Coordinates of N, CA and C and ligand atoms in Angstrom, one line a residue:
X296 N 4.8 1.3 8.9 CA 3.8 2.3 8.5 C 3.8 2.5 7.0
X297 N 3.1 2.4 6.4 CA 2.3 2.5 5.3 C 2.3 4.3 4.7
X298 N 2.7 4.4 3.7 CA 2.9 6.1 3.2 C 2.3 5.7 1.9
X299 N 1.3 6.5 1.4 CA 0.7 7.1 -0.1 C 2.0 8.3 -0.1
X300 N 2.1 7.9 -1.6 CA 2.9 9.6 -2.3 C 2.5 9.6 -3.5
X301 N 1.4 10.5 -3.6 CA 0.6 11.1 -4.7 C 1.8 11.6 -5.6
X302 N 2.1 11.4 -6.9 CA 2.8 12.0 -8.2 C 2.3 12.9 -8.9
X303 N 2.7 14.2 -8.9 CA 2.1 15.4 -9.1 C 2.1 15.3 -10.8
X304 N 3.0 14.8 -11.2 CA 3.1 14.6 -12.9 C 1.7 14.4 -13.5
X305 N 1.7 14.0 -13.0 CA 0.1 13.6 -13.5 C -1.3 14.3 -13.3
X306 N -1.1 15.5 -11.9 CA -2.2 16.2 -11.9 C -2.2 17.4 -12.9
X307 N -3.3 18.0 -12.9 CA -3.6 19.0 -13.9 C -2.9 20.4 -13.7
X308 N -1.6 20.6 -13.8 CA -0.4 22.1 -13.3 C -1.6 23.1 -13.9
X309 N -2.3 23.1 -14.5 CA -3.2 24.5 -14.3 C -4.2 24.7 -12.8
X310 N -4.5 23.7 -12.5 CA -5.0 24.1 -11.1 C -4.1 23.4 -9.8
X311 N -2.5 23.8 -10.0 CA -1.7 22.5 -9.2 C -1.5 22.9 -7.6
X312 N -1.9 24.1 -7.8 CA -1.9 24.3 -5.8 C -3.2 23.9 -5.5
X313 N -4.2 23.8 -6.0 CA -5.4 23.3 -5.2 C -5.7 22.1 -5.4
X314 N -4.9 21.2 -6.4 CA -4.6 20.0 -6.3 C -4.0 18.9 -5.0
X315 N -2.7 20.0 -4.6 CA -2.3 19.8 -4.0 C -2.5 19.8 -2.1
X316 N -3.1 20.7 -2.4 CA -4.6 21.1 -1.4 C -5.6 19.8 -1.1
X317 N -5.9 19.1 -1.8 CA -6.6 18.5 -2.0 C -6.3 17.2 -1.5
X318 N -5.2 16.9 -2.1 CA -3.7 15.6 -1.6 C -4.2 15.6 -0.1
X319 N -3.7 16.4 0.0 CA -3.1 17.3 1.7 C -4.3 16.9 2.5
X320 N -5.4 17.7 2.6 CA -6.2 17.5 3.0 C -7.3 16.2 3.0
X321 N -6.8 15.3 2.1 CA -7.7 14.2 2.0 C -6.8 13.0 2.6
X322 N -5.7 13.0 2.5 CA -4.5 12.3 3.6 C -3.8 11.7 2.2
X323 N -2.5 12.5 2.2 CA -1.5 11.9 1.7 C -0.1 11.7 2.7
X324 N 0.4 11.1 2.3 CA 2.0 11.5 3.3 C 2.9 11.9 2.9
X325 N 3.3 11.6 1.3 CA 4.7 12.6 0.6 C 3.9 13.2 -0.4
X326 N 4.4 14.0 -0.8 CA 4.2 14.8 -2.4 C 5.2 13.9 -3.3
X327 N 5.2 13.5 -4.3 CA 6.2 12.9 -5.0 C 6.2 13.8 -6.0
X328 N 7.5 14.2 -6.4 CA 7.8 15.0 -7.6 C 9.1 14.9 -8.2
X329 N 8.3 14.5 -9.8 CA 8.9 14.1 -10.7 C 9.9 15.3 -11.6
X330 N 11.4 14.8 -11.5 CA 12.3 16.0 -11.8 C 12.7 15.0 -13.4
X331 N 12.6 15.4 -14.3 CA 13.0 14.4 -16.1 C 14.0 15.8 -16.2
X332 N 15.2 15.7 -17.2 CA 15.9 16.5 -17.6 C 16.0 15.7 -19.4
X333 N 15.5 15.3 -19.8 CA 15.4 15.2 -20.9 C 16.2 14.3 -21.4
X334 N 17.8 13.7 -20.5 CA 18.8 12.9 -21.0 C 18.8 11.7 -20.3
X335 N 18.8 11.5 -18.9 CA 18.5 10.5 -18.3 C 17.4 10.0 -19.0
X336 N 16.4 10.3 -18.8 CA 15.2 9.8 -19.2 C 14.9 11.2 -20.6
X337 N 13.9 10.2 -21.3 CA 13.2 10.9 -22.6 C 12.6 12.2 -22.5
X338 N 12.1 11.9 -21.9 CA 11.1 13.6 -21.3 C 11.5 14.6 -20.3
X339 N 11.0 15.8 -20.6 CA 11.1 17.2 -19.3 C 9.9 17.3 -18.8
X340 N 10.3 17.2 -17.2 CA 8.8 17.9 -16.8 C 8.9 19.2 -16.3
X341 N 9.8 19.7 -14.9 CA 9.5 20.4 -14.6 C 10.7 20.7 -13.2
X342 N 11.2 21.8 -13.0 CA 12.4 22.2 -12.0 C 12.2 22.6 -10.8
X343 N 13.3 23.7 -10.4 CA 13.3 24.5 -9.1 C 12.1 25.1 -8.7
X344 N 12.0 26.0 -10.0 CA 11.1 26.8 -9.5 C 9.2 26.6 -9.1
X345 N 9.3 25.6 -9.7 CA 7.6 24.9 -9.7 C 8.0 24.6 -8.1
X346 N 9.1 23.7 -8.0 CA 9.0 23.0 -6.5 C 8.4 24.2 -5.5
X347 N 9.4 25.2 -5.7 CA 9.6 26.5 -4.8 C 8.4 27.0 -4.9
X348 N 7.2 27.3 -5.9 CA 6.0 27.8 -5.4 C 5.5 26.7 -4.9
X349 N 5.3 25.5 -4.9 CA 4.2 24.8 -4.3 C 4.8 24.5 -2.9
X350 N 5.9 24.4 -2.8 CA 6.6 24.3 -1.3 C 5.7 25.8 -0.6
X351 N 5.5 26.6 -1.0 CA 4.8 28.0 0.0 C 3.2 27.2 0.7
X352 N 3.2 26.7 0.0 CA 1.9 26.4 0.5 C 1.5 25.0 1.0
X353 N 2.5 24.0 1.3 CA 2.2 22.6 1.7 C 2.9 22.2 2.5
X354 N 2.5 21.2 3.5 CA 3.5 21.0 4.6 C 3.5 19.4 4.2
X355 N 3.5 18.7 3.5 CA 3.8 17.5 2.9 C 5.2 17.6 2.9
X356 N 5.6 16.2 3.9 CA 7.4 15.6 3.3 C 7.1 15.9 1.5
X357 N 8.2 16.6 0.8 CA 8.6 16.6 -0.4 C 9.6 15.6 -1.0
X358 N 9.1 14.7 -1.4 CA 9.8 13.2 -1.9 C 10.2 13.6 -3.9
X359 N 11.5 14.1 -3.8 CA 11.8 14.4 -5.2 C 12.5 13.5 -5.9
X360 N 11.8 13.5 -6.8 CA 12.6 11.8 -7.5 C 13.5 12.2 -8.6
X361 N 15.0 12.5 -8.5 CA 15.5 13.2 -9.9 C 15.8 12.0 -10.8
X362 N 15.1 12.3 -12.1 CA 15.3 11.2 -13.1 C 16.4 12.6 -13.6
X363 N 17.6 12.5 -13.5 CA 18.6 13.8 -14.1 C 19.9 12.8 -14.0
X364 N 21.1 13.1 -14.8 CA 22.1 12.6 -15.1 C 23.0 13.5 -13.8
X365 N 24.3 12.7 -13.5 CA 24.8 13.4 -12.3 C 24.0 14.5 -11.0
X366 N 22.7 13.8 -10.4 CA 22.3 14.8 -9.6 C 23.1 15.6 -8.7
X367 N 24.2 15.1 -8.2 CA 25.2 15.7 -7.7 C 24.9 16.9 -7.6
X368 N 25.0 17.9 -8.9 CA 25.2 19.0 -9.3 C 24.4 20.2 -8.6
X369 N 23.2 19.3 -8.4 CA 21.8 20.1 -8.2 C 21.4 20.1 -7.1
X370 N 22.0 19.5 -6.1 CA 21.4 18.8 -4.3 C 21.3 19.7 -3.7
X371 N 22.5 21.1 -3.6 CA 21.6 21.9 -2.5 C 20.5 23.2 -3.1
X372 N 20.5 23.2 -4.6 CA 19.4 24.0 -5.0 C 18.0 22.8 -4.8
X373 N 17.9 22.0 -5.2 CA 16.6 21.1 -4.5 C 16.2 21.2 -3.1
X374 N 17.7 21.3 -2.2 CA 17.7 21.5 -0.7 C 16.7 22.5 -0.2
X375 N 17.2 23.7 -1.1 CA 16.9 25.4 -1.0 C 15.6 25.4 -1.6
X376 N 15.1 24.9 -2.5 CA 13.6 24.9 -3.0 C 13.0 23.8 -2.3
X377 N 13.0 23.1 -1.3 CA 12.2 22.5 -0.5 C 12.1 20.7 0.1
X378 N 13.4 20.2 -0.8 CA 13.0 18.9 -1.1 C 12.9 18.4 0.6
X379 N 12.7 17.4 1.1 CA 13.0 16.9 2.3 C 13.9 15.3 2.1
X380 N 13.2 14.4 1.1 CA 14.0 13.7 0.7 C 14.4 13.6 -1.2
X381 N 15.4 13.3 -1.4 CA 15.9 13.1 -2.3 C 16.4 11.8 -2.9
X382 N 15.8 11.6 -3.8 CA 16.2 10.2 -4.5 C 17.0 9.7 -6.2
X383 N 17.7 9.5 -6.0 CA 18.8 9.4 -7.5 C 18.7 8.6 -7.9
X384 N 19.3 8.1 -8.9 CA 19.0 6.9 -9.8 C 20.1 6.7 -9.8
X385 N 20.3 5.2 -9.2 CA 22.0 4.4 -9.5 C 22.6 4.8 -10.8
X386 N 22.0 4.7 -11.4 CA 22.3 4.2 -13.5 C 23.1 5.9 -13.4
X387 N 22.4 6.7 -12.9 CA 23.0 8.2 -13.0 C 23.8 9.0 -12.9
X388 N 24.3 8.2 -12.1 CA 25.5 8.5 -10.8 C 26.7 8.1 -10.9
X389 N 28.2 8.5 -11.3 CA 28.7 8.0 -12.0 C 29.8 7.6 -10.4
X390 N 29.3 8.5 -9.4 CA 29.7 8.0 -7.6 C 29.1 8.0 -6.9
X391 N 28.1 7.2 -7.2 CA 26.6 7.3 -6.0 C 26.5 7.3 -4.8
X392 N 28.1 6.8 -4.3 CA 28.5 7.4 -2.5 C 28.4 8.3 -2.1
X393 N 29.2 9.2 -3.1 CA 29.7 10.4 -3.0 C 27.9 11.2 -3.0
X394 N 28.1 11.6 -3.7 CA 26.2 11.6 -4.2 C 25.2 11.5 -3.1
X395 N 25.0 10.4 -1.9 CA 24.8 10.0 -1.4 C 25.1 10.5 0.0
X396 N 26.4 10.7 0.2 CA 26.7 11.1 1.0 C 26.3 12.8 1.0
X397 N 26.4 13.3 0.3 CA 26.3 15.0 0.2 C 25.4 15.0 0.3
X398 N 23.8 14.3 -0.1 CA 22.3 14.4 0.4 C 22.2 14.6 1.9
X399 N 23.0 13.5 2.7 CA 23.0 12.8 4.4 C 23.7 14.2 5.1
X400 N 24.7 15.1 4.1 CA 25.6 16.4 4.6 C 24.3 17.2 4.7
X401 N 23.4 17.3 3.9 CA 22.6 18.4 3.4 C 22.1 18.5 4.5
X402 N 21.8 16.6 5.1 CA 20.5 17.0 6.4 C 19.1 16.3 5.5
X403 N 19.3 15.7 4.4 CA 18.2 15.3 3.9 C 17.8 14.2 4.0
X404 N 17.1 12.9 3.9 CA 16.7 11.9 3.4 C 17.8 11.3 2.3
X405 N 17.8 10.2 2.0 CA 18.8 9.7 1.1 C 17.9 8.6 0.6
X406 N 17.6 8.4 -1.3 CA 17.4 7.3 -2.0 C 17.5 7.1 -2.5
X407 N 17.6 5.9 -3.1 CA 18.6 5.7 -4.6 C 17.5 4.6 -5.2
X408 N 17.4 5.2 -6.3 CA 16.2 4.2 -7.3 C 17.2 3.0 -8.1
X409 N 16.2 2.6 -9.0 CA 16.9 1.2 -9.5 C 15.9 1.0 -10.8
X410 N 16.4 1.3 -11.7 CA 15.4 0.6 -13.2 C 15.1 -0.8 -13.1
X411 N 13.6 -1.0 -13.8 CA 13.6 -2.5 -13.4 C 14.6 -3.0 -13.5
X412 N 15.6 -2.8 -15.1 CA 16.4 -4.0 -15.1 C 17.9 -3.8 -14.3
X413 N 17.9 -3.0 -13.8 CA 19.1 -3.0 -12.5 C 18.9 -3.6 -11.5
X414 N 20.0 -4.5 -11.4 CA 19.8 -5.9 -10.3 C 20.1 -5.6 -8.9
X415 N 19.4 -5.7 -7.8 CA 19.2 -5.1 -6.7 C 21.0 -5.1 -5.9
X416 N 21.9 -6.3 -6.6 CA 23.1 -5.9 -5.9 C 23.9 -4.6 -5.8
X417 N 23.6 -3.6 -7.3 CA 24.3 -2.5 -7.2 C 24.3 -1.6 -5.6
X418 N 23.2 -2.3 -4.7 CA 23.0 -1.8 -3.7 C 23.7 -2.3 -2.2
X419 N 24.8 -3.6 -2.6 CA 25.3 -4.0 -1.6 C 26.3 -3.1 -0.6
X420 N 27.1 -2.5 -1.4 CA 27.7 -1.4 -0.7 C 27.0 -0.1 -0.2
X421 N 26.0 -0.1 -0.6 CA 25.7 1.8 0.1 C 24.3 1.2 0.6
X422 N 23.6 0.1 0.7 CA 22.0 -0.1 1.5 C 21.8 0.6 3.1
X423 N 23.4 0.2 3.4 CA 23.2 0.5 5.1 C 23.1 2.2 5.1
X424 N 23.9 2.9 3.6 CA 23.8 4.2 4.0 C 22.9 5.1 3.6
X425 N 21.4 4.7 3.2 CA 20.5 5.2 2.8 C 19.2 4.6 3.5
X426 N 17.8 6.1 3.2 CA 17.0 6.0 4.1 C 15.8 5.3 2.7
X427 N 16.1 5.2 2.2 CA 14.8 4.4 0.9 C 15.4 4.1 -0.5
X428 N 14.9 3.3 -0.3 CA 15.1 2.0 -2.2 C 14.2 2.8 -2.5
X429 N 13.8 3.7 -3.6 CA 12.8 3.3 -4.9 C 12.9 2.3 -6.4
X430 N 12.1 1.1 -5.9 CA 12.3 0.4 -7.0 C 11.3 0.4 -8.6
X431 N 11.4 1.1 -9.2 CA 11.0 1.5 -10.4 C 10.3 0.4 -11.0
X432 N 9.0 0.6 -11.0 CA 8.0 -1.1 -11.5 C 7.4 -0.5 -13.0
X433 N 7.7 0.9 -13.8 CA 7.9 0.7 -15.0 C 9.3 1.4 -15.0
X434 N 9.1 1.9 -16.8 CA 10.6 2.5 -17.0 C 10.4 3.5 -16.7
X435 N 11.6 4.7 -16.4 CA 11.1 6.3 -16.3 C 11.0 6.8 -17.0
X436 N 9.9 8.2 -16.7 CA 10.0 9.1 -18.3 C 8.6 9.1 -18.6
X437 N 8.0 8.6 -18.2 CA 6.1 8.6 -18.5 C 5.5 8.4 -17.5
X438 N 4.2 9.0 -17.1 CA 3.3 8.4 -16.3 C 2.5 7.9 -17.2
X439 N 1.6 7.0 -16.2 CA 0.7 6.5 -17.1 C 0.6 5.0 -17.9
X440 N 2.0 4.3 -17.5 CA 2.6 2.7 -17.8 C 1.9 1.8 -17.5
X441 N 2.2 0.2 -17.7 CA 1.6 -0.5 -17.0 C 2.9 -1.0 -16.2
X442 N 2.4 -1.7 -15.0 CA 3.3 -2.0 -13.9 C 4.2 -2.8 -14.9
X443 N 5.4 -3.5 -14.5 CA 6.2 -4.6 -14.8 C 5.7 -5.4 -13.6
X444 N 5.3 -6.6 -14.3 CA 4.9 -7.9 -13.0 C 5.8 -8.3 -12.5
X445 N 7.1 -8.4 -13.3 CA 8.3 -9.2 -12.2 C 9.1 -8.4 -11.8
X446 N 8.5 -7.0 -11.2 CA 9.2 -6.4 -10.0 C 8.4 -6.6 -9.5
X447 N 7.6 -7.6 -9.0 CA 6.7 -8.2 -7.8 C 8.4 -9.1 -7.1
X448 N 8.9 -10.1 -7.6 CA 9.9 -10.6 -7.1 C 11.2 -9.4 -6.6
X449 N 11.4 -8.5 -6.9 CA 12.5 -7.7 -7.1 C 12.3 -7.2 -5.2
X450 N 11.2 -6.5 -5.6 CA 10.6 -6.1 -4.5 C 10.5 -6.8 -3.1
X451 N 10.0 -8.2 -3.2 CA 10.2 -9.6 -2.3 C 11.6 -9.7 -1.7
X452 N 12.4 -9.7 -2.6 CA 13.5 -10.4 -2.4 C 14.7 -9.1 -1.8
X453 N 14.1 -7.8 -1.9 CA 15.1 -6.3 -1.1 C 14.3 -6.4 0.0
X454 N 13.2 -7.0 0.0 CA 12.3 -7.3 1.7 C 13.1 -8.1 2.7
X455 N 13.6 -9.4 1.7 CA 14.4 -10.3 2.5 C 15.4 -9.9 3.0
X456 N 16.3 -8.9 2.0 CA 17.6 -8.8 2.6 C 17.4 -7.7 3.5
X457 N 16.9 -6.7 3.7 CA 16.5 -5.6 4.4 C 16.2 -6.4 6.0
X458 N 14.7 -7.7 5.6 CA 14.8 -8.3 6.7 C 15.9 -8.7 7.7
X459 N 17.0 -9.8 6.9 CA 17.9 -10.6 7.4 C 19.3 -9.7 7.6
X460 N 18.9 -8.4 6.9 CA 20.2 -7.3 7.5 C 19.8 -6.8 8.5
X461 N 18.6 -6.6 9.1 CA 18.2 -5.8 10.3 C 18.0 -4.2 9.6
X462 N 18.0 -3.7 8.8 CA 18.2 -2.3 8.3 C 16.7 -2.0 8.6
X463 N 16.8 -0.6 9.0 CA 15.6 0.3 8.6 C 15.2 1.0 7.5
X464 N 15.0 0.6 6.1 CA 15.3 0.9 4.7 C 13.6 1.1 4.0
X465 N 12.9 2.6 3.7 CA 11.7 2.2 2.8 C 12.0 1.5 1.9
X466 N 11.0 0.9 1.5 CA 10.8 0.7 0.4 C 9.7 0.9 -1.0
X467 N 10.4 1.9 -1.7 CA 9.1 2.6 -2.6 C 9.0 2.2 -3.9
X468 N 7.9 2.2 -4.0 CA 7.5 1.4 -5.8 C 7.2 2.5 -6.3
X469 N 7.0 2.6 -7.9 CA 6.7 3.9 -8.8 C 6.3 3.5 -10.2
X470 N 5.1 3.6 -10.4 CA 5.3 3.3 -11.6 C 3.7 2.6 -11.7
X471 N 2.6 2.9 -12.1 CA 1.6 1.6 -12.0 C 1.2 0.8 -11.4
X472 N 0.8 1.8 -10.1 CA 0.5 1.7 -9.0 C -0.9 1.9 -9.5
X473 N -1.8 0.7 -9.4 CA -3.7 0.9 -9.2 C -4.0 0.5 -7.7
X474 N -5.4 1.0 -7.1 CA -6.4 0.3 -6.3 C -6.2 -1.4 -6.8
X475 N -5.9 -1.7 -8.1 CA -6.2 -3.0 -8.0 C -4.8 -3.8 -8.2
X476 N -3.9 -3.3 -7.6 CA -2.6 -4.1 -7.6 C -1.8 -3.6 -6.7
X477 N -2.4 -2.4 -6.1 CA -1.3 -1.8 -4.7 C -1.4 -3.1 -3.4
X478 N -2.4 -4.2 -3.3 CA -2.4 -4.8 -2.4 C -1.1 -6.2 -2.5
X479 N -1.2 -6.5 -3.9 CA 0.0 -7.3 -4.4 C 1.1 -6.8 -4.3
X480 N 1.3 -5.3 -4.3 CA 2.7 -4.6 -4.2 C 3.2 -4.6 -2.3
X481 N 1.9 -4.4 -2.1 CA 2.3 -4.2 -0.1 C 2.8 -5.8 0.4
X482 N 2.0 -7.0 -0.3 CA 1.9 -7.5 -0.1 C 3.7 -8.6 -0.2
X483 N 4.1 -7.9 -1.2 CA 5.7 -8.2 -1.9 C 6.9 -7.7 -0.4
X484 N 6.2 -6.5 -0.4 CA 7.0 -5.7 0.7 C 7.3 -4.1 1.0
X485 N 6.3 -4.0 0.2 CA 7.1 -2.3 -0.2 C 6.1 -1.3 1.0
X486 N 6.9 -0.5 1.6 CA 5.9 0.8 2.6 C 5.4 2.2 2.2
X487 N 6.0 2.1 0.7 CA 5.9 3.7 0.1 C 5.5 3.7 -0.9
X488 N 3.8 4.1 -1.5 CA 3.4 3.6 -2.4 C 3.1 4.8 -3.0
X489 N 3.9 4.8 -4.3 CA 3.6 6.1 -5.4 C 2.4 6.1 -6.5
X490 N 1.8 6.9 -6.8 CA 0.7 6.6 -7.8 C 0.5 7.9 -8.5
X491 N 0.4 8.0 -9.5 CA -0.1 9.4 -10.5 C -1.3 9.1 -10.3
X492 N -1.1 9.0 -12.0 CA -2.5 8.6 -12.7 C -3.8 7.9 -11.8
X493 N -3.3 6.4 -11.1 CA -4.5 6.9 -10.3 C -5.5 7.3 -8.7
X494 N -4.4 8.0 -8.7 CA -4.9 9.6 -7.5 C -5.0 10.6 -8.4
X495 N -5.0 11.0 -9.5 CA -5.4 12.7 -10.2 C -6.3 12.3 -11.2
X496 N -6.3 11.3 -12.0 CA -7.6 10.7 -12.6 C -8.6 10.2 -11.9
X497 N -9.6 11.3 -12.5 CA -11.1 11.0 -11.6 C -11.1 11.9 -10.3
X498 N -11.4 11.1 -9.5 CA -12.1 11.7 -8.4 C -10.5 11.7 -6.9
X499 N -10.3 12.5 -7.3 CA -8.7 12.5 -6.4 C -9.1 12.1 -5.0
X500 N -10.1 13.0 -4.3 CA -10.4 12.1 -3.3 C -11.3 11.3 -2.9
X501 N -11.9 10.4 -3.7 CA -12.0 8.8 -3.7 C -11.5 7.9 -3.6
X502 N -10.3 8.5 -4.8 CA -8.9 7.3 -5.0 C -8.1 7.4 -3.9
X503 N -8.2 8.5 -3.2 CA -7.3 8.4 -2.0 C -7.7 7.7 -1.1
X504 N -9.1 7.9 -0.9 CA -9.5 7.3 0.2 C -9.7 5.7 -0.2
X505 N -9.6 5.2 -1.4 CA -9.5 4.0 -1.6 C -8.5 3.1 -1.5
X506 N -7.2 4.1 -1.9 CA -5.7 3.6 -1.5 C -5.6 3.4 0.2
X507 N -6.0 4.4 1.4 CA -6.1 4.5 2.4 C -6.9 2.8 3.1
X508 N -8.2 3.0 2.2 CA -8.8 1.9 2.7 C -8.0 0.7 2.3
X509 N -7.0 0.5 1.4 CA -6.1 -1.1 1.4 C -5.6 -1.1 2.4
X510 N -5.0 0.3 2.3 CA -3.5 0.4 3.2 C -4.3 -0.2 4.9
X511 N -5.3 0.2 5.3 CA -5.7 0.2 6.8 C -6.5 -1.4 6.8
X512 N -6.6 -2.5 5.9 CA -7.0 -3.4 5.7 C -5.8 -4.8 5.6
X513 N -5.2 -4.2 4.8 CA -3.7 -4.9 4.5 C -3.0 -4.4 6.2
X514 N -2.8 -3.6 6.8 CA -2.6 -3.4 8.3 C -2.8 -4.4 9.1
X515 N -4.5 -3.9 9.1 CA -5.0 -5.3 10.1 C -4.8 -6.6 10.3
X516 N -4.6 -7.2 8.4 CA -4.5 -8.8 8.2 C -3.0 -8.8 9.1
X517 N -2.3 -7.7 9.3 CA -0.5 -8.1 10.2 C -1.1 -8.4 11.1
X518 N -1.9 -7.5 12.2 CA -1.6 -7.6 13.5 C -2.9 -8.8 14.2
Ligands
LIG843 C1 7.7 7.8 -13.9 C2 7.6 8.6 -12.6 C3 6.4 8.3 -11.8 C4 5.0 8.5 -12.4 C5 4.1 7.5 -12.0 O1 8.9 8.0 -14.5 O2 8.7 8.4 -11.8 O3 6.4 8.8 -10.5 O4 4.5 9.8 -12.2 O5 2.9 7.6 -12.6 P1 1.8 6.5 -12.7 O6 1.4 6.2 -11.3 O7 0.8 7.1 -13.5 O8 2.4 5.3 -13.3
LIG844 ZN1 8.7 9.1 -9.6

């Protein structure tokens, strides 16, 4: 099954509940929200409390992506402001088990991201114990990038092993996601497709329904 997760970074926070609204109602499946702390990654966007008002009003899985150094610290105040799944960055983590495991304590979702240039082994030991890869197809810290083309193979080849392990593992891209390359991304292997810029630029619900229309086309060519 095929999941859109619209990236809030990118919509306009002056009108971000009825943005959100809009997601919602036009058919998203996560909210993705982007947590920068300024040291992991270059930029700040935005914390608890943003989550905690828009969680009053949405019943969207909350897919929170911490670009933050030792997320550890912060897992059951994300819990308590709404997250449902949680996803950390290997590079971040200085015991990503540990880490890892205290999300699975929480009762949450478990995912562990990967910068392009982190090589999918760092994931040999903890794959079986998590519910989603996000594999990062630019750098973090911006929306608005262009994809990296050779996380087209990156992406392929966590398909294979996911395949020939038997695992039930998403697989989420991020990063420069268009209408005109999300079909090459599905096509690599990935079930969880993230996009800012373009679902909130322009016409939010056109682009949705245009992501929808791959997703239910790319479907059919399976069965
Ligand atoms: C980048 C963030 C992304 C970002 C994607 O660090 O993790 O989720 O919002 O934005 P687009 O789709 O515009 O590349
Ligand atoms: Zn993200």
């Amino acid at each position: 099954m095929i999941k859109l997760a619209p990236s809030i970074l990118a919509a306009d926070f002056n009108i971000l509940g009825e943005q959100i609204m809009l997601v919602e109602s036009t058919g998203a499946d996560y909210l993705h929200i982007d947590v920068m702390d300024g040291k992991y990654v270059p930029s700040i966007s935005f914390g608890m409390p943003v989550i905690a008002s828009i969680r009053k009003n949405s019943k969207l899985i909350f897919d929170v992506h911490l670009m933050i150094e030792e997320p550890i610290r912060y897992l059951e105040e994300f819990k308590a402001v709404g997250a449902d799944i949680i996803t950390v960055h290997a590079e971040a983590c200085t015991h990503l088990h540990r880490t890892v495991a205290k999300i699975k304590e929480l009762g949450l979702k478990a995912g562990v991201s990967l910068n392009p240039s982190t090589p999918l082994n760092v994931l040999d030991y903890i794959l079986k114990d998590i519910d989603m890869v996000l594999i990062m197809t630019v750098n973090p810290g911006y929306g608005g990038q262009a994809f990296i083309t050779s996380m087209y193979d990156k992406i392929r080849a966590l398909r294979k092993t996911l395949n020939e392990e038997g695992l039930d593992v998403d697989i989420e891209v991020d990063g420069g996601i268009t209408l005109d390359n999300v079909d090459l991304v599905l096509e690599a292997g990935a079930n969880v497709i993230v996009t800012g810029t373009a679902v909130f630029g322009g016409d939010i619900q056109s682009n949705i329904k245009g992501f929808r229309r791959i997703f239910r086309e790319f479907e059919s060519r399976l069965n």
